[in-house]
């Protein structure tokens, strides 16, 4: 059998991946809502004119992110690169939408991102340390609603899928994708867990679209842990800072 370390190509490419042990909030395992419930939208259409929806400068991005001493774990020495380009591949290919990483989404980021940043928190351990990242990108155009729609629709096709670091690599073993409880935040929000139940490992992603801005909170976790409240707390914290 392959080691757990070999089984994380997609997650590695997305900057939050090592094999992991159980961590997260002490609460029951998350329920598995239907794919149609994975994406939530604001009650009324947004015109992207609110302070939390505006195009941001690099300084404003940094100010909106939580500080080094505001995470659930100590701040990591690792720097987040907002300009990093993903080469990940999945089978089926539409499963890249689960992490907002399809070719069209990559092109939008390359052409329209004007500022970005992230803060990574890491529990000091020798192996499989729990980790959380809070990331914010801002663009010179409103982040497309259809990208979130595609992400929600992909859950139906991607309950089980394979992945690799690049299209030239052999696809790794199957990953499981399930929706996680996702509150209505910003203009639109989407939550997904991608993991390997047999290895008790997963990455939880909460994505929030707010006008020109894209927020994500990602948490490396055990497969049976529930992290939705923590993810929502940090995403809402970014929105609250932008509204000031």
PDB file of C-alpha atoms in Angstrom:
ATOM      1  CA  UNK A   1       0.000   0.000   0.000  1.00  0.00           C
ATOM      2  CA  UNK A   2       1.228   3.509  -0.738  1.00  0.00           C
ATOM      3  CA  UNK A   3       2.073   5.707   2.198  1.00  0.00           C
ATOM      4  CA  UNK A   4      -0.291   8.493   3.181  1.00  0.00           C
ATOM      5  CA  UNK A   5       2.385  11.013   2.123  1.00  0.00           C
ATOM      6  CA  UNK A   6       2.134   9.852  -1.498  1.00  0.00           C
ATOM      7  CA  UNK A   7      -1.629  10.320  -1.539  1.00  0.00           C
ATOM      8  CA  UNK A   8      -1.846  14.105  -1.485  1.00  0.00           C
ATOM      9  CA  UNK A   9      -0.830  15.507  -4.889  1.00  0.00           C
ATOM     10  CA  UNK A  10      -3.749  17.880  -5.392  1.00  0.00           C
ATOM     11  CA  UNK A  11      -3.641  19.197  -1.855  1.00  0.00           C
ATOM     12  CA  UNK A  12       0.111  19.736  -2.045  1.00  0.00           C
ATOM     13  CA  UNK A  13      -0.359  21.873  -5.127  1.00  0.00           C
ATOM     14  CA  UNK A  14      -2.877  23.976  -3.228  1.00  0.00           C
ATOM     15  CA  UNK A  15      -0.489  24.940  -0.419  1.00  0.00           C
ATOM     16  CA  UNK A  16      -2.105  23.186   2.511  1.00  0.00           C
ATOM     17  CA  UNK A  17      -1.064  19.593   2.271  1.00  0.00           C
ATOM     18  CA  UNK A  18       0.768  17.059   4.268  1.00  0.00           C
ATOM     19  CA  UNK A  19      -0.588  13.783   5.533  1.00  0.00           C
ATOM     20  CA  UNK A  20      -2.567  14.491   8.636  1.00  0.00           C
ATOM     21  CA  UNK A  21      -3.763  13.123  11.889  1.00  0.00           C
ATOM     22  CA  UNK A  22      -7.079  13.939  13.509  1.00  0.00           C
ATOM     23  CA  UNK A  23      -7.471  17.557  14.570  1.00  0.00           C
ATOM     24  CA  UNK A  24     -10.095  20.267  14.645  1.00  0.00           C
ATOM     25  CA  UNK A  25     -13.054  21.026  16.861  1.00  0.00           C
ATOM     26  CA  UNK A  26     -14.322  18.390  19.279  1.00  0.00           C
ATOM     27  CA  UNK A  27     -17.729  17.905  17.714  1.00  0.00           C
ATOM     28  CA  UNK A  28     -19.578  15.159  15.849  1.00  0.00           C
ATOM     29  CA  UNK A  29     -18.619  14.308  12.248  1.00  0.00           C
ATOM     30  CA  UNK A  30     -20.085  16.698   9.680  1.00  0.00           C
ATOM     31  CA  UNK A  31     -23.268  15.824   7.891  1.00  0.00           C
ATOM     32  CA  UNK A  32     -23.193  15.366   4.150  1.00  0.00           C
ATOM     33  CA  UNK A  33     -25.661  17.785   2.513  1.00  0.00           C
ATOM     34  CA  UNK A  34     -26.630  17.335  -1.079  1.00  0.00           C
ATOM     35  CA  UNK A  35     -24.556  18.988  -3.779  1.00  0.00           C
ATOM     36  CA  UNK A  36     -27.313  21.517  -4.413  1.00  0.00           C
ATOM     37  CA  UNK A  37     -26.866  22.833  -0.851  1.00  0.00           C
ATOM     38  CA  UNK A  38     -23.125  23.286  -1.163  1.00  0.00           C
ATOM     39  CA  UNK A  39     -23.238  26.841  -2.505  1.00  0.00           C
ATOM     40  CA  UNK A  40     -25.122  29.610  -0.754  1.00  0.00           C
ATOM     41  CA  UNK A  41     -25.815  33.126  -2.042  1.00  0.00           C
ATOM     42  CA  UNK A  42     -26.714  36.456  -0.527  1.00  0.00           C
ATOM     43  CA  UNK A  43     -30.487  37.030  -0.239  1.00  0.00           C
ATOM     44  CA  UNK A  44     -30.404  39.873  -2.782  1.00  0.00           C
ATOM     45  CA  UNK A  45     -28.120  40.592  -5.748  1.00  0.00           C
ATOM     46  CA  UNK A  46     -25.019  42.605  -4.906  1.00  0.00           C
ATOM     47  CA  UNK A  47     -23.782  45.532  -6.994  1.00  0.00           C
ATOM     48  CA  UNK A  48     -20.227  45.188  -5.623  1.00  0.00           C
ATOM     49  CA  UNK A  49     -20.308  48.697  -4.159  1.00  0.00           C
ATOM     50  CA  UNK A  50     -19.879  47.792  -0.499  1.00  0.00           C
ATOM     51  CA  UNK A  51     -16.521  48.352   1.243  1.00  0.00           C
ATOM     52  CA  UNK A  52     -16.012  44.590   1.524  1.00  0.00           C
ATOM     53  CA  UNK A  53     -16.601  44.229  -2.233  1.00  0.00           C
ATOM     54  CA  UNK A  54     -14.225  46.869  -3.548  1.00  0.00           C
ATOM     55  CA  UNK A  55     -10.934  46.253  -5.314  1.00  0.00           C
ATOM     56  CA  UNK A  56      -8.171  46.202  -2.698  1.00  0.00           C
ATOM     57  CA  UNK A  57      -4.571  47.289  -2.539  1.00  0.00           C
ATOM     58  CA  UNK A  58      -1.845  44.999  -1.217  1.00  0.00           C
ATOM     59  CA  UNK A  59      -1.823  47.017   2.025  1.00  0.00           C
ATOM     60  CA  UNK A  60      -5.587  46.578   2.435  1.00  0.00           C
ATOM     61  CA  UNK A  61      -5.316  42.837   1.853  1.00  0.00           C
ATOM     62  CA  UNK A  62      -2.691  42.534   4.574  1.00  0.00           C
ATOM     63  CA  UNK A  63      -4.772  44.613   6.980  1.00  0.00           C
ATOM     64  CA  UNK A  64      -7.863  42.444   6.430  1.00  0.00           C
ATOM     65  CA  UNK A  65      -6.092  39.173   7.211  1.00  0.00           C
ATOM     66  CA  UNK A  66      -5.828  37.918  10.805  1.00  0.00           C
ATOM     67  CA  UNK A  67      -2.586  38.670  12.597  1.00  0.00           C
ATOM     68  CA  UNK A  68       0.138  36.208  13.449  1.00  0.00           C
ATOM     69  CA  UNK A  69      -1.176  35.909  16.999  1.00  0.00           C
ATOM     70  CA  UNK A  70      -4.841  35.541  16.020  1.00  0.00           C
ATOM     71  CA  UNK A  71      -4.895  31.976  14.729  1.00  0.00           C
ATOM     72  CA  UNK A  72      -5.879  28.667  16.341  1.00  0.00           C
ATOM     73  CA  UNK A  73      -2.206  27.630  16.154  1.00  0.00           C
ATOM     74  CA  UNK A  74       1.076  29.556  16.072  1.00  0.00           C
ATOM     75  CA  UNK A  75       1.843  31.438  12.860  1.00  0.00           C
ATOM     76  CA  UNK A  76       3.988  29.451  10.436  1.00  0.00           C
ATOM     77  CA  UNK A  77       7.316  30.777   9.165  1.00  0.00           C
ATOM     78  CA  UNK A  78       6.188  29.741   5.706  1.00  0.00           C
ATOM     79  CA  UNK A  79       5.216  32.609   3.408  1.00  0.00           C
ATOM     80  CA  UNK A  80       2.114  32.347   1.235  1.00  0.00           C
ATOM     81  CA  UNK A  81       2.671  33.207  -2.436  1.00  0.00           C
ATOM     82  CA  UNK A  82      -0.542  34.715  -3.886  1.00  0.00           C
ATOM     83  CA  UNK A  83       0.913  34.554  -7.405  1.00  0.00           C
ATOM     84  CA  UNK A  84       1.661  30.820  -7.350  1.00  0.00           C
ATOM     85  CA  UNK A  85       0.296  29.049 -10.422  1.00  0.00           C
ATOM     86  CA  UNK A  86      -1.316  25.683 -10.017  1.00  0.00           C
ATOM     87  CA  UNK A  87      -0.585  22.808 -12.412  1.00  0.00           C
ATOM     88  CA  UNK A  88      -2.847  20.313 -10.663  1.00  0.00           C
ATOM     89  CA  UNK A  89      -4.938  17.870 -12.665  1.00  0.00           C
ATOM     90  CA  UNK A  90      -7.967  15.776 -11.756  1.00  0.00           C
ATOM     91  CA  UNK A  91      -9.928  12.937 -13.282  1.00  0.00           C
ATOM     92  CA  UNK A  92     -12.635  13.880 -14.094  1.00  0.00           C
ATOM     93  CA  UNK A  93     -11.198  17.270 -15.077  1.00  0.00           C
ATOM     94  CA  UNK A  94     -14.245  19.297 -13.880  1.00  0.00           C
ATOM     95  CA  UNK A  95     -13.315  18.307 -10.312  1.00  0.00           C
ATOM     96  CA  UNK A  96     -10.743  21.130 -10.390  1.00  0.00           C
ATOM     97  CA  UNK A  97     -13.750  23.412  -9.858  1.00  0.00           C
ATOM     98  CA  UNK A  98     -14.066  22.117  -6.295  1.00  0.00           C
ATOM     99  CA  UNK A  99     -11.021  24.200  -5.391  1.00  0.00           C
ATOM    100  CA  UNK A 100     -11.733  26.991  -7.926  1.00  0.00           C
ATOM    101  CA  UNK A 101      -8.830  25.855 -10.081  1.00  0.00           C
ATOM    102  CA  UNK A 102     -10.161  25.076 -13.564  1.00  0.00           C
ATOM    103  CA  UNK A 103      -8.172  26.420 -16.554  1.00  0.00           C
ATOM    104  CA  UNK A 104     -10.655  29.296 -16.932  1.00  0.00           C
ATOM    105  CA  UNK A 105     -10.397  30.147 -13.239  1.00  0.00           C
ATOM    106  CA  UNK A 106      -6.588  30.114 -13.431  1.00  0.00           C
ATOM    107  CA  UNK A 107      -6.714  32.448 -16.424  1.00  0.00           C
ATOM    108  CA  UNK A 108      -9.025  34.856 -14.601  1.00  0.00           C
ATOM    109  CA  UNK A 109      -6.626  34.971 -11.655  1.00  0.00           C
ATOM    110  CA  UNK A 110      -3.617  35.535 -13.912  1.00  0.00           C
ATOM    111  CA  UNK A 111      -5.299  38.341 -15.860  1.00  0.00           C
ATOM    112  CA  UNK A 112      -7.261  40.109 -13.122  1.00  0.00           C
ATOM    113  CA  UNK A 113      -5.672  39.564  -9.696  1.00  0.00           C
ATOM    114  CA  UNK A 114      -4.211  42.833  -8.409  1.00  0.00           C
ATOM    115  CA  UNK A 115      -3.362  41.929  -4.797  1.00  0.00           C
ATOM    116  CA  UNK A 116      -3.304  38.877  -2.601  1.00  0.00           C
ATOM    117  CA  UNK A 117      -1.984  37.491   0.630  1.00  0.00           C
ATOM    118  CA  UNK A 118      -2.405  34.787   3.212  1.00  0.00           C
ATOM    119  CA  UNK A 119      -1.623  33.802   6.765  1.00  0.00           C
ATOM    120  CA  UNK A 120      -0.740  30.210   7.654  1.00  0.00           C
ATOM    121  CA  UNK A 121      -1.023  28.733  11.142  1.00  0.00           C
ATOM    122  CA  UNK A 122       0.666  25.476  12.077  1.00  0.00           C
ATOM    123  CA  UNK A 123       0.569  23.416  15.249  1.00  0.00           C
ATOM    124  CA  UNK A 124       4.169  22.447  16.075  1.00  0.00           C
ATOM    125  CA  UNK A 125       4.451  18.685  15.674  1.00  0.00           C
ATOM    126  CA  UNK A 126       6.966  16.364  14.095  1.00  0.00           C
ATOM    127  CA  UNK A 127       4.392  14.793  11.769  1.00  0.00           C
ATOM    128  CA  UNK A 128       0.925  15.480  10.438  1.00  0.00           C
ATOM    129  CA  UNK A 129       0.595  18.816  12.206  1.00  0.00           C
ATOM    130  CA  UNK A 130      -2.838  20.447  11.978  1.00  0.00           C
ATOM    131  CA  UNK A 131      -2.777  23.543   9.809  1.00  0.00           C
ATOM    132  CA  UNK A 132      -5.049  26.390   8.771  1.00  0.00           C
ATOM    133  CA  UNK A 133      -4.621  29.070   6.114  1.00  0.00           C
ATOM    134  CA  UNK A 134      -6.631  32.273   5.616  1.00  0.00           C
ATOM    135  CA  UNK A 135      -6.194  33.712   2.112  1.00  0.00           C
ATOM    136  CA  UNK A 136      -7.528  36.778   0.307  1.00  0.00           C
ATOM    137  CA  UNK A 137      -7.217  37.737  -3.361  1.00  0.00           C
ATOM    138  CA  UNK A 138      -8.546  40.938  -4.950  1.00  0.00           C
ATOM    139  CA  UNK A 139      -9.219  41.508  -8.651  1.00  0.00           C
ATOM    140  CA  UNK A 140      -9.840  44.374 -11.040  1.00  0.00           C
ATOM    141  CA  UNK A 141     -13.171  42.771 -11.969  1.00  0.00           C
ATOM    142  CA  UNK A 142     -15.953  41.258  -9.882  1.00  0.00           C
ATOM    143  CA  UNK A 143     -15.138  37.612  -9.199  1.00  0.00           C
ATOM    144  CA  UNK A 144     -17.482  35.603 -11.457  1.00  0.00           C
ATOM    145  CA  UNK A 145     -20.557  34.063  -9.888  1.00  0.00           C
ATOM    146  CA  UNK A 146     -20.437  31.218 -12.390  1.00  0.00           C
ATOM    147  CA  UNK A 147     -17.184  29.947 -10.871  1.00  0.00           C
ATOM    148  CA  UNK A 148     -19.000  29.237  -7.609  1.00  0.00           C
ATOM    149  CA  UNK A 149     -21.911  27.725  -9.509  1.00  0.00           C
ATOM    150  CA  UNK A 150     -19.473  25.382 -11.252  1.00  0.00           C
ATOM    151  CA  UNK A 151     -17.926  24.417  -7.931  1.00  0.00           C
ATOM    152  CA  UNK A 152     -21.287  23.471  -6.464  1.00  0.00           C
ATOM    153  CA  UNK A 153     -22.270  21.519  -9.567  1.00  0.00           C
ATOM    154  CA  UNK A 154     -18.955  19.623  -9.560  1.00  0.00           C
ATOM    155  CA  UNK A 155     -19.823  17.866  -6.308  1.00  0.00           C
ATOM    156  CA  UNK A 156     -22.305  15.644  -8.110  1.00  0.00           C
ATOM    157  CA  UNK A 157     -19.597  14.385 -10.484  1.00  0.00           C
ATOM    158  CA  UNK A 158     -16.668  14.396  -8.069  1.00  0.00           C
ATOM    159  CA  UNK A 159     -17.803  12.441  -5.046  1.00  0.00           C
ATOM    160  CA  UNK A 160     -14.831  10.228  -5.923  1.00  0.00           C
ATOM    161  CA  UNK A 161     -12.015  11.475  -8.142  1.00  0.00           C
ATOM    162  CA  UNK A 162      -8.281  11.109  -8.777  1.00  0.00           C
ATOM    163  CA  UNK A 163      -5.651  13.846  -8.839  1.00  0.00           C
ATOM    164  CA  UNK A 164      -2.033  14.613  -9.706  1.00  0.00           C
ATOM    165  CA  UNK A 165       0.438  17.480  -9.314  1.00  0.00           C
ATOM    166  CA  UNK A 166       0.399  18.037 -13.093  1.00  0.00           C
ATOM    167  CA  UNK A 167      -1.195  16.529 -16.213  1.00  0.00           C
ATOM    168  CA  UNK A 168       2.056  14.687 -16.943  1.00  0.00           C
ATOM    169  CA  UNK A 169       2.025  12.817 -13.621  1.00  0.00           C
ATOM    170  CA  UNK A 170       0.213   9.581 -12.935  1.00  0.00           C
ATOM    171  CA  UNK A 171      -3.139  10.134 -11.251  1.00  0.00           C
ATOM    172  CA  UNK A 172      -3.154   9.285  -7.551  1.00  0.00           C
ATOM    173  CA  UNK A 173      -5.666   7.103  -5.790  1.00  0.00           C
ATOM    174  CA  UNK A 174      -9.257   8.201  -5.345  1.00  0.00           C
ATOM    175  CA  UNK A 175     -10.189  11.148  -3.149  1.00  0.00           C
ATOM    176  CA  UNK A 176     -13.625  11.653  -1.630  1.00  0.00           C
ATOM    177  CA  UNK A 177     -15.368  15.030  -1.879  1.00  0.00           C
ATOM    178  CA  UNK A 178     -18.341  15.985   0.268  1.00  0.00           C
ATOM    179  CA  UNK A 179     -20.053  19.271   1.023  1.00  0.00           C
ATOM    180  CA  UNK A 180     -19.677  20.717   4.511  1.00  0.00           C
ATOM    181  CA  UNK A 181     -22.054  23.031   6.404  1.00  0.00           C
ATOM    182  CA  UNK A 182     -21.670  26.432   4.774  1.00  0.00           C
ATOM    183  CA  UNK A 183     -23.306  29.648   6.021  1.00  0.00           C
ATOM    184  CA  UNK A 184     -24.436  32.359   3.648  1.00  0.00           C
ATOM    185  CA  UNK A 185     -21.518  34.810   3.573  1.00  0.00           C
ATOM    186  CA  UNK A 186     -20.529  37.637   1.265  1.00  0.00           C
ATOM    187  CA  UNK A 187     -22.194  37.412  -2.138  1.00  0.00           C
ATOM    188  CA  UNK A 188     -21.788  33.655  -2.351  1.00  0.00           C
ATOM    189  CA  UNK A 189     -20.085  30.887  -0.358  1.00  0.00           C
ATOM    190  CA  UNK A 190     -19.079  27.306  -0.996  1.00  0.00           C
ATOM    191  CA  UNK A 191     -17.727  24.623   1.314  1.00  0.00           C
ATOM    192  CA  UNK A 192     -16.164  21.266   0.512  1.00  0.00           C
ATOM    193  CA  UNK A 193     -14.128  18.544   2.206  1.00  0.00           C
ATOM    194  CA  UNK A 194     -11.613  16.608   0.094  1.00  0.00           C
ATOM    195  CA  UNK A 195      -9.918  13.686   1.793  1.00  0.00           C
ATOM    196  CA  UNK A 196      -9.209  10.017   2.276  1.00  0.00           C
ATOM    197  CA  UNK A 197     -11.438   8.458   4.898  1.00  0.00           C
ATOM    198  CA  UNK A 198      -9.288   5.343   5.184  1.00  0.00           C
ATOM    199  CA  UNK A 199      -6.312   7.484   6.238  1.00  0.00           C
ATOM    200  CA  UNK A 200      -8.376   9.799   8.487  1.00  0.00           C
ATOM    201  CA  UNK A 201      -7.182  12.827   6.521  1.00  0.00           C
ATOM    202  CA  UNK A 202      -8.882  15.706   4.753  1.00  0.00           C
ATOM    203  CA  UNK A 203      -8.693  19.355   3.774  1.00  0.00           C
ATOM    204  CA  UNK A 204     -11.754  21.502   4.467  1.00  0.00           C
ATOM    205  CA  UNK A 205     -12.239  24.539   2.209  1.00  0.00           C
ATOM    206  CA  UNK A 206     -14.594  27.461   2.740  1.00  0.00           C
ATOM    207  CA  UNK A 207     -14.728  29.862  -0.226  1.00  0.00           C
ATOM    208  CA  UNK A 208     -16.425  33.274  -0.069  1.00  0.00           C
ATOM    209  CA  UNK A 209     -17.021  35.603  -3.016  1.00  0.00           C
ATOM    210  CA  UNK A 210     -17.433  39.301  -2.162  1.00  0.00           C
ATOM    211  CA  UNK A 211     -17.459  41.618  -5.155  1.00  0.00           C
ATOM    212  CA  UNK A 212     -13.890  41.879  -6.442  1.00  0.00           C
ATOM    213  CA  UNK A 213     -12.608  39.670  -3.649  1.00  0.00           C
ATOM    214  CA  UNK A 214     -12.147  35.955  -3.082  1.00  0.00           C
ATOM    215  CA  UNK A 215     -11.613  34.650   0.449  1.00  0.00           C
ATOM    216  CA  UNK A 216     -10.727  31.112   1.396  1.00  0.00           C
ATOM    217  CA  UNK A 217     -10.117  29.455   4.741  1.00  0.00           C
ATOM    218  CA  UNK A 218      -8.551  25.996   4.466  1.00  0.00           C
ATOM    219  CA  UNK A 219      -7.978  23.555   7.285  1.00  0.00           C
ATOM    220  CA  UNK A 220      -6.017  20.337   7.326  1.00  0.00           C
ATOM    221  CA  UNK A 221      -7.989  17.975   9.508  1.00  0.00           C
ATOM    222  CA  UNK A 222      -8.981  14.468  10.439  1.00  0.00           C
ATOM    223  CA  UNK A 223     -11.740  13.009   8.300  1.00  0.00           C
ATOM    224  CA  UNK A 224     -14.301  12.778  11.122  1.00  0.00           C
ATOM    225  CA  UNK A 225     -13.686  16.211  12.610  1.00  0.00           C
ATOM    226  CA  UNK A 226     -16.035  19.169  12.203  1.00  0.00           C
ATOM    227  CA  UNK A 227     -14.442  22.547  11.439  1.00  0.00           C
ATOM    228  CA  UNK A 228     -17.255  24.567   9.865  1.00  0.00           C
ATOM    229  CA  UNK A 229     -17.605  27.007  12.783  1.00  0.00           C
ATOM    230  CA  UNK A 230     -13.888  27.764  12.817  1.00  0.00           C
ATOM    231  CA  UNK A 231     -13.774  28.235   9.028  1.00  0.00           C
ATOM    232  CA  UNK A 232     -16.754  30.586   9.146  1.00  0.00           C
ATOM    233  CA  UNK A 233     -15.272  32.571  12.055  1.00  0.00           C
ATOM    234  CA  UNK A 234     -12.095  33.432  10.146  1.00  0.00           C
ATOM    235  CA  UNK A 235     -13.852  34.119   6.826  1.00  0.00           C
ATOM    236  CA  UNK A 236     -16.304  36.436   8.568  1.00  0.00           C
ATOM    237  CA  UNK A 237     -13.388  38.098  10.323  1.00  0.00           C
ATOM    238  CA  UNK A 238     -11.898  39.061   6.954  1.00  0.00           C
ATOM    239  CA  UNK A 239     -15.251  40.412   5.757  1.00  0.00           C
ATOM    240  CA  UNK A 240     -15.660  42.400   8.971  1.00  0.00           C
ATOM    241  CA  UNK A 241     -12.222  43.974   8.543  1.00  0.00           C
ATOM    242  CA  UNK A 242     -13.014  44.958   4.967  1.00  0.00           C
ATOM    243  CA  UNK A 243     -16.254  46.608   6.064  1.00  0.00           C
ATOM    244  CA  UNK A 244     -14.482  48.981   8.455  1.00  0.00           C
TER     245      UNK A 244
END
